[in-house]
Coordinates of C-alpha atoms and ligand atoms in Angstrom, one line a residue:
M1 CA -6.9 -123.0 159.9
K2 CA -8.1 -126.1 162.4
T3 CA -9.9 -125.0 165.5
I4 CA -8.6 -127.0 168.6
L5 CA -10.5 -127.0 172.1
I6 CA -8.5 -127.2 175.0
T7 CA -10.3 -127.9 178.5
G8 CA -9.0 -126.8 181.5
G9 CA -6.7 -124.5 180.1
A10 CA -6.2 -122.6 183.1
G11 CA -5.3 -125.0 185.0
F12 CA -1.9 -126.2 186.2
I13 CA -1.0 -128.7 182.7
G14 CA -3.8 -127.0 180.6
S15 CA -1.9 -123.6 180.7
H16 CA 1.6 -125.3 179.8
V17 CA -0.9 -126.9 177.0
V18 CA -2.6 -123.7 175.8
R19 CA 1.1 -121.9 175.5
L20 CA 3.0 -124.6 173.5
F21 CA -0.1 -124.8 171.4
V22 CA -0.5 -121.3 170.8
K23 CA 2.9 -120.4 170.1
K24 CA 4.1 -123.4 168.1
Y25 CA 1.1 -123.6 166.0
P26 CA 0.1 -120.2 164.6
D27 CA -2.4 -121.4 161.9
Y28 CA -4.6 -123.1 164.8
K29 CA -7.1 -121.4 166.6
I30 CA -6.8 -122.4 170.2
V31 CA -10.2 -122.2 172.6
N32 CA -9.5 -122.6 176.3
L33 CA -12.7 -123.4 177.9
D34 CA -12.7 -123.4 181.4
K35 CA -15.1 -123.0 184.4
L36 CA -12.2 -121.2 185.9
T37 CA -13.1 -123.2 189.2
Y38 CA -10.5 -122.3 192.3
A39 CA -7.9 -124.5 190.8
G40 CA -8.4 -122.3 187.4
N41 CA -6.4 -119.1 186.7
L42 CA -6.2 -117.0 183.8
A43 CA -2.8 -115.2 185.5
N44 CA -1.5 -118.3 184.1
L45 CA -1.7 -117.4 180.8
R46 CA -1.4 -113.5 180.6
D47 CA 1.8 -113.8 178.3
V48 CA -0.5 -115.6 176.0
E49 CA -3.7 -113.9 176.0
P50 CA -2.8 -110.8 173.3
S51 CA -2.3 -113.7 170.6
S52 CA -4.4 -113.5 167.8
N53 CA -5.0 -116.9 167.2
Y54 CA -5.7 -117.4 171.1
V55 CA -9.7 -117.3 172.8
F56 CA -10.8 -117.8 176.4
E57 CA -14.2 -119.7 176.8
K58 CA -15.9 -119.3 180.1
A59 CA -17.9 -122.4 180.9
D60 CA -18.8 -125.8 182.7
I61 CA -18.4 -128.8 181.1
T62 CA -21.0 -130.2 183.2
D63 CA -23.6 -128.1 181.2
A64 CA -24.7 -130.2 178.2
E65 CA -26.2 -127.2 176.6
T66 CA -23.8 -124.7 176.7
I67 CA -21.0 -127.2 175.6
A68 CA -23.1 -128.6 172.3
S69 CA -23.7 -124.9 171.4
M70 CA -19.3 -124.3 171.6
F71 CA -19.2 -127.2 169.6
A72 CA -21.9 -125.9 166.9
R73 CA -20.1 -122.2 167.1
Y74 CA -16.4 -123.6 166.7
R75 CA -16.9 -126.9 164.7
F76 CA -14.2 -128.0 166.5
D77 CA -11.4 -130.5 164.5
G78 CA -9.7 -131.6 167.6
V79 CA -10.4 -131.6 171.8
I80 CA -7.4 -132.0 174.3
H81 CA -9.6 -132.7 177.4
L82 CA -7.4 -131.3 180.4
A83 CA -10.5 -130.0 182.5
A84 CA -10.9 -132.2 185.9
E85 CA -11.7 -131.6 189.3
S86 CA -7.8 -133.0 190.0
H87 CA -7.1 -133.1 193.9
V88 CA -7.3 -136.2 196.0
D89 CA -7.9 -135.2 199.0
R90 CA -10.8 -133.2 197.7
S91 CA -12.3 -135.9 196.5
I92 CA -12.2 -137.6 199.7
S93 CA -14.1 -134.7 200.9
N94 CA -16.5 -134.2 198.6
P95 CA -16.9 -137.0 195.9
M96 CA -19.6 -135.5 194.1
E97 CA -18.3 -132.6 192.4
F98 CA -15.7 -135.3 190.6
I99 CA -18.5 -137.4 189.8
M100 CA -19.7 -134.3 187.7
T101 CA -16.8 -132.5 186.3
N102 CA -15.0 -135.8 185.7
I103 CA -17.3 -138.6 184.4
V104 CA -20.5 -136.3 183.3
G105 CA -18.4 -133.6 181.8
T106 CA -16.3 -135.7 179.9
V107 CA -19.7 -137.7 178.5
N108 CA -20.4 -134.2 177.5
L109 CA -18.0 -133.5 175.7
L110 CA -18.0 -136.7 173.7
N111 CA -21.6 -136.4 172.9
A112 CA -20.8 -132.7 171.2
A113 CA -18.1 -134.2 169.1
R114 CA -20.0 -137.0 168.2
E115 CA -22.7 -134.9 167.2
T116 CA -20.7 -132.7 165.2
W117 CA -18.4 -135.1 163.7
K118 CA -21.1 -137.5 162.8
D119 CA -20.8 -136.7 158.9
N120 CA -17.1 -136.3 158.6
R121 CA -14.3 -137.7 161.1
E122 CA -11.5 -137.1 158.8
G123 CA -8.8 -135.6 160.5
K124 CA -10.7 -135.2 164.0
R125 CA -9.3 -136.1 167.3
F126 CA -10.7 -136.5 170.8
Y127 CA -7.8 -136.3 173.3
H128 CA -8.3 -137.3 177.1
I129 CA -5.8 -136.6 179.5
S130 CA -5.9 -139.1 182.1
T131 CA -3.7 -140.5 185.3
D132 CA -1.6 -143.2 186.6
E133 CA -3.8 -143.2 189.5
V134 CA -6.3 -145.1 187.5
F135 CA -4.3 -148.3 187.6
G136 CA -4.5 -148.2 191.6
S137 CA -1.2 -149.1 193.7
L138 CA 2.0 -150.7 193.4
G139 CA 3.8 -152.9 195.7
V140 CA 7.9 -152.1 195.7
E141 CA 8.4 -153.1 192.1
G142 CA 7.3 -153.1 189.1
K143 CA 5.7 -150.3 187.0
F144 CA 2.1 -149.5 185.3
V145 CA 2.1 -150.5 181.7
E146 CA -0.9 -149.6 179.3
T147 CA -2.4 -153.1 179.8
T148 CA -2.5 -152.7 183.4
P149 CA -5.8 -153.7 185.2
Y150 CA -7.6 -150.6 186.0
D151 CA -7.8 -150.7 190.0
P152 CA -8.6 -146.6 191.5
R153 CA -8.9 -146.7 194.7
S154 CA -9.5 -142.7 195.5
P155 CA -13.4 -141.4 194.5
Y156 CA -10.8 -139.2 192.0
S157 CA -9.1 -141.9 190.3
A158 CA -12.4 -143.8 190.2
S159 CA -13.8 -140.8 188.5
K160 CA -10.7 -140.8 186.0
A161 CA -11.1 -144.5 185.4
S162 CA -14.9 -144.3 184.4
S163 CA -14.1 -141.2 182.0
D164 CA -11.2 -143.0 180.7
H165 CA -13.9 -146.6 179.7
L166 CA -16.2 -144.3 178.7
V167 CA -13.7 -142.3 176.3
R168 CA -12.8 -145.8 175.2
A169 CA -16.5 -146.9 174.6
Y170 CA -17.0 -144.0 172.5
F171 CA -14.2 -145.2 170.2
H172 CA -15.8 -148.4 170.2
T173 CA -19.4 -148.4 169.5
F174 CA -19.4 -144.5 167.7
H175 CA -16.1 -144.8 166.0
L176 CA -14.9 -141.8 167.6
P177 CA -11.4 -141.0 166.9
V178 CA -10.2 -141.0 170.4
V179 CA -6.9 -140.6 171.7
L180 CA -5.7 -141.5 175.9
S181 CA -2.7 -140.7 178.2
N182 CA -2.0 -141.7 181.5
C183 CA 0.5 -139.3 183.0
S184 CA 2.6 -139.7 186.6
N185 CA 2.9 -136.6 188.7
N186 CA 3.7 -133.5 187.1
Y187 CA 5.5 -130.5 188.9
G188 CA 6.4 -127.1 187.5
P189 CA 5.3 -123.4 187.7
Y190 CA 1.7 -122.5 187.9
Q191 CA 0.7 -125.5 190.1
F192 CA -2.0 -124.9 192.7
P193 CA -0.2 -125.0 196.2
E194 CA -2.3 -127.7 197.5
K195 CA -0.6 -130.2 195.9
L196 CA 3.3 -131.4 197.2
I197 CA 5.4 -129.3 196.1
P198 CA 4.2 -126.0 195.6
L199 CA 2.0 -126.3 199.0
F200 CA 5.7 -127.2 200.7
I201 CA 7.6 -124.5 198.7
H202 CA 5.1 -121.9 200.3
N203 CA 4.9 -123.3 203.9
I204 CA 8.5 -123.4 203.4
R205 CA 8.8 -119.6 202.9
N206 CA 6.3 -118.8 205.5
N207 CA 7.5 -121.4 208.3
K208 CA 4.9 -123.4 208.4
P209 CA 4.8 -126.7 209.3
L210 CA 5.0 -129.2 206.5
P211 CA 2.2 -132.0 206.9
V212 CA 4.0 -135.1 206.1
Y213 CA 1.2 -138.0 205.8
G214 CA 1.6 -141.0 207.4
K215 CA 5.1 -142.0 207.6
G216 CA 6.0 -140.2 204.3
E217 CA 7.1 -143.7 202.8
N218 CA 4.8 -142.9 200.0
V219 CA 6.3 -143.2 196.1
R220 CA 5.6 -140.7 193.3
D221 CA 7.3 -140.5 189.7
W222 CA 7.8 -136.8 189.3
L223 CA 7.7 -135.4 185.5
Y224 CA 8.4 -131.9 184.8
V225 CA 5.2 -130.1 183.1
E226 CA 6.5 -129.0 180.0
D227 CA 7.5 -132.5 179.2
H228 CA 4.0 -133.5 179.5
A229 CA 3.1 -131.0 177.4
R230 CA 5.4 -132.2 174.5
A231 CA 4.4 -135.5 175.1
I232 CA 0.4 -133.9 174.3
D233 CA 1.3 -132.4 171.7
L234 CA 3.3 -135.8 170.2
I235 CA 0.0 -138.1 171.1
F236 CA -2.2 -135.5 169.6
H237 CA -0.7 -135.0 166.1
K238 CA 0.8 -138.5 165.9
G239 CA -0.2 -140.9 168.4
R240 CA -2.3 -144.0 166.7
V241 CA -6.4 -143.6 167.1
G242 CA -8.0 -145.5 169.9
E243 CA -4.6 -146.1 171.6
T244 CA -3.4 -145.4 174.8
Y245 CA 0.4 -144.1 175.6
N246 CA 1.4 -144.5 179.0
I247 CA 3.6 -141.1 180.0
G248 CA 6.3 -140.7 183.1
G249 CA 9.4 -139.3 184.2
D250 CA 11.1 -142.6 185.2
N251 CA 12.0 -140.3 188.4
E252 CA 10.6 -142.1 191.4
W253 CA 11.2 -140.8 194.8
Q254 CA 9.6 -141.6 198.4
N255 CA 8.0 -138.6 199.6
I256 CA 10.0 -138.3 202.8
S257 CA 13.6 -138.1 200.7
L258 CA 11.7 -135.5 198.0
I259 CA 10.6 -133.2 200.7
K260 CA 14.3 -133.3 202.6
K261 CA 15.4 -132.4 199.3
L262 CA 13.1 -129.7 198.8
C263 CA 14.2 -128.3 202.5
E264 CA 18.3 -128.9 201.5
I265 CA 17.3 -126.3 198.3
M266 CA 15.0 -124.1 200.2
D267 CA 17.6 -123.7 203.2
R268 CA 20.3 -122.7 200.6
K269 CA 17.7 -119.9 198.2
L270 CA 16.4 -118.8 201.5
A271 CA 20.0 -118.4 203.0
R272 CA 19.0 -119.7 206.4
P273 CA 21.2 -122.2 208.2
E274 CA 21.4 -126.3 206.8
G275 CA 18.7 -128.4 208.3
E276 CA 16.4 -125.5 209.4
S277 CA 13.9 -126.1 206.9
Q278 CA 13.6 -129.8 207.8
K279 CA 12.7 -128.8 211.3
L280 CA 9.3 -127.7 209.8
I281 CA 8.2 -131.8 208.9
T282 CA 5.5 -132.8 211.0
Y283 CA 4.1 -136.2 210.3
V284 CA 0.3 -135.8 210.7
K285 CA -2.6 -138.3 210.1
D286 CA -2.7 -140.4 206.3
R287 CA -4.6 -139.6 203.3
A288 CA -7.6 -142.2 203.4
G289 CA -6.7 -144.9 200.8
H290 CA -3.0 -143.7 200.3
D291 CA -1.7 -145.6 197.0
L292 CA 1.7 -146.5 198.1
R293 CA 3.6 -146.2 195.1
Y294 CA 3.4 -145.1 191.4
A295 CA 5.5 -145.8 188.3
I296 CA 5.2 -145.6 184.9
D297 CA 6.9 -147.6 181.7
A298 CA 6.8 -145.3 178.8
G299 CA 8.6 -147.5 176.9
K300 CA 5.6 -147.5 174.7
I301 CA 5.1 -143.6 173.9
E302 CA 9.2 -143.4 173.5
K303 CA 9.1 -146.3 170.8
E304 CA 6.5 -145.1 168.8
L305 CA 6.5 -141.3 169.1
G306 CA 10.2 -141.0 170.3
W307 CA 9.3 -138.8 173.2
K308 CA 11.1 -139.3 176.7
P309 CA 11.7 -136.8 179.5
S310 CA 13.9 -133.8 178.8
I311 CA 14.7 -132.2 181.6
K312 CA 16.8 -133.5 184.4
F313 CA 14.6 -134.0 187.5
T314 CA 18.0 -131.5 189.2
E315 CA 17.3 -129.3 186.7
G316 CA 13.8 -128.8 187.3
F317 CA 13.3 -129.0 190.5
E318 CA 15.7 -126.1 191.1
A319 CA 14.0 -124.0 188.4
T320 CA 10.6 -124.6 190.3
V321 CA 11.5 -123.7 193.2
D322 CA 13.0 -120.2 191.7
W323 CA 9.7 -119.8 189.7
Y324 CA 7.7 -120.0 192.8
L325 CA 10.0 -117.6 195.0
E326 CA 10.2 -115.4 192.2
N327 CA 6.6 -115.5 191.7
E328 CA 5.1 -114.9 195.5
E329 CA 2.0 -112.4 194.3
W330 CA 0.9 -115.5 192.4
L331 CA 1.1 -117.4 195.3
N332 CA -0.3 -115.4 197.6
N333 CA -2.9 -114.8 195.1
V334 CA -4.0 -117.8 195.2
T335 CA -3.8 -118.9 198.5
S336 CA -6.0 -116.0 200.1
G337 CA -9.7 -116.6 200.3
D338 CA -11.1 -119.9 199.8
Y339 CA -7.9 -121.5 199.8
Q340 CA -7.5 -120.1 203.7
K341 CA -10.5 -122.0 204.8
Y342 CA -9.6 -125.3 202.6
Y343 CA -6.2 -125.1 204.0
E344 CA -7.7 -124.9 207.9
E345 CA -10.2 -127.8 206.9
Q346 CA -7.5 -130.1 205.9
Y347 CA -4.8 -129.5 208.1
V348 CA -5.9 -127.5 210.9
K349 CA -8.4 -130.7 211.7
R350 CA -5.9 -133.4 210.9
G351 CA -3.4 -132.6 213.4
Ligands
NAD1 P1 -6.0 -128.4 187.8 O1 -6.5 -128.2 188.4 O2 -4.8 -127.6 188.1 O3 -6.5 -127.6 186.6 C1 -8.0 -128.0 186.2 C2 -8.4 -127.4 185.4 O4 -9.8 -127.5 184.7 C3 -8.8 -125.7 186.2 O5 -8.5 -124.8 185.2 C4 -10.7 -125.4 186.4 O6 -11.2 -124.5 186.4 C5 -10.8 -126.7 185.2 N1 -12.3 -127.3 185.6 C6 -12.4 -127.9 186.5 N2 -13.7 -128.3 186.8 C7 -14.4 -127.9 185.3 C8 -15.5 -127.8 184.5 N3 -16.7 -128.3 185.2 N4 -15.4 -127.6 183.4 C9 -14.6 -125.9 182.7 N5 -13.4 -126.1 183.4 C10 -13.5 -127.1 184.6 O7 -5.2 -129.7 186.8 P2 -3.8 -130.3 186.6 O8 -3.3 -130.3 187.7 O9 -3.4 -129.3 185.7 O10 -4.4 -131.5 185.7 C11 -5.1 -131.5 184.3 C12 -5.9 -132.8 183.7 O11 -4.7 -133.3 183.9 C13 -6.6 -133.2 184.6 O12 -7.5 -134.3 184.1 C14 -6.0 -134.2 185.8 O13 -6.6 -135.7 185.7 C15 -4.8 -134.7 184.5 N6 -3.6 -135.2 185.4 C16 -2.9 -134.6 186.5 C17 -2.1 -134.9 186.8 C18 -0.7 -133.7 187.7 O14 0.5 -134.1 188.4 N7 -1.6 -132.7 188.2 C19 -1.0 -136.2 186.0 C20 -2.0 -136.7 185.2 C21 -2.8 -136.7 184.6
DAU2 O1 -0.3 -139.4 189.9 C1 -0.9 -138.3 189.2 C2 -1.4 -137.6 189.9 O2 -0.4 -136.8 190.9 C3 -3.2 -136.8 189.4 O3 -3.4 -137.4 188.4 C4 -3.3 -135.9 190.3 O4 -3.8 -134.6 189.9 C5 -2.5 -135.4 191.2 O5 -2.7 -134.1 192.1 C6 -0.9 -136.2 191.8 O6 -1.9 -136.7 192.6 P1 -0.9 -137.3 194.1 O7 -1.7 -137.5 195.2 O8 0.0 -138.1 194.1 O9 -0.5 -135.8 194.0 P2 -0.4 -134.9 195.2 O10 0.4 -133.6 195.5 O11 -1.7 -134.5 196.6 O12 0.5 -135.6 196.9 C7 1.9 -136.1 196.1 C8 2.4 -137.3 197.4 O13 2.5 -136.4 198.8 C9 1.1 -138.0 197.7 O14 1.7 -139.4 198.4 C10 0.2 -137.7 199.1 C11 1.9 -136.5 200.0 N1 1.5 -135.3 200.5 C12 0.6 -134.9 199.7 C13 0.0 -133.6 200.0 C14 -0.6 -132.5 199.6 C15 1.8 -135.1 201.8 O15 2.1 -136.1 202.4 N2 1.6 -134.0 202.7 C16 0.7 -133.2 201.8 O16 0.3 -132.2 202.1

């Protein structure tokens, strides 16, 4: 039986990865290690909890001693590292949390894996999940490939870039068997409603303004979260050691077009008159250092591992809206308490 550590498994993408692995690999023991920050929620994994091959450990990856003791206890065969501070706006208001979790936390995991596997690295694997934001911002043309030079522009992307460099350094210097991937924007169930799509679904539902940054002209490449989880499964098992794979949806949307599409869907689902939700669109001050455009060339993972997005955007988007409308209790739970304070700070002051 293999024992696999998944960090950040109570978050958005992590919960989909945990679910996939627990169900698909009954002969793996899956250890989900998560600090349960505001973004980590065990309600994302209720269906997985009773499984005999699933264990949850509440721990902070910035705590080197605890991380070392987890590795000593479980002797992990593989690591899939997703734990991170992940929201760009929060990184602008509080960069230090991002430095600690994304950089120091990653190094703690690298050190623990290096120590645990020092006598035998055979079949071991440290998989670091990263983002396309490390490549910076594109103009109207071109796509990011794996060799695009890093040019991060927010404290979030700079912290992720830094962790990517460290993971590669441990491969070159210490021969740690690593693999990495850089993915575009994910959407789907269980995403914390500070990110564009769930936030706007929540606001439309509650007749609250839709705060569009700047002119809404920024472009993102959207991928359904389960397709990302499938890519992670493939890369973890079949990706070449030391390599990086770009993952993307081949699905670019200007924010304002995506938002108008969402408004249309919401009018239909909520039986509101056509055009009603669009009236909530409110242009607000732009995000500082707002990257104009991201787009991924996923040719390498397609060619080497046969991965392609399987869920069409129109279907995935509708299914996502349905999920949030059907899971109002989940949304209400995560938007109470501290979230209210965060929302006030981000938006009410921003005007
Ligand atoms: P998320 O914010 O939803 O979840 C992050 C998880 O990490 C939470 O469960 C949180 O509790 C946990 N965590 C945070 N700090 C921790 C710490 N110090 N110790 C232990 N656990 C901690 O994030 P997400 O959107 O699911 O992103 C997961 C990973 O994928 C991140 O590394 C992110 O950079 C990367 N990524 C995200 C996207 C996206 O569109 N969301 C795209 C590409 C890459
Ligand atoms: O590209 C991958 C990245 O995608 C991940 O690494 C990050 O973890 C993830 O948060 C996401 O980053 P973005 O900044 O692109 O996602 P966000 O949902 O915050 O914003 C998407 C776009 O919408 C972006 O151009 C900013 C804009 N936006 C966002 C919010 C929250 C608004 O116009 N208004 C908003 O209220």
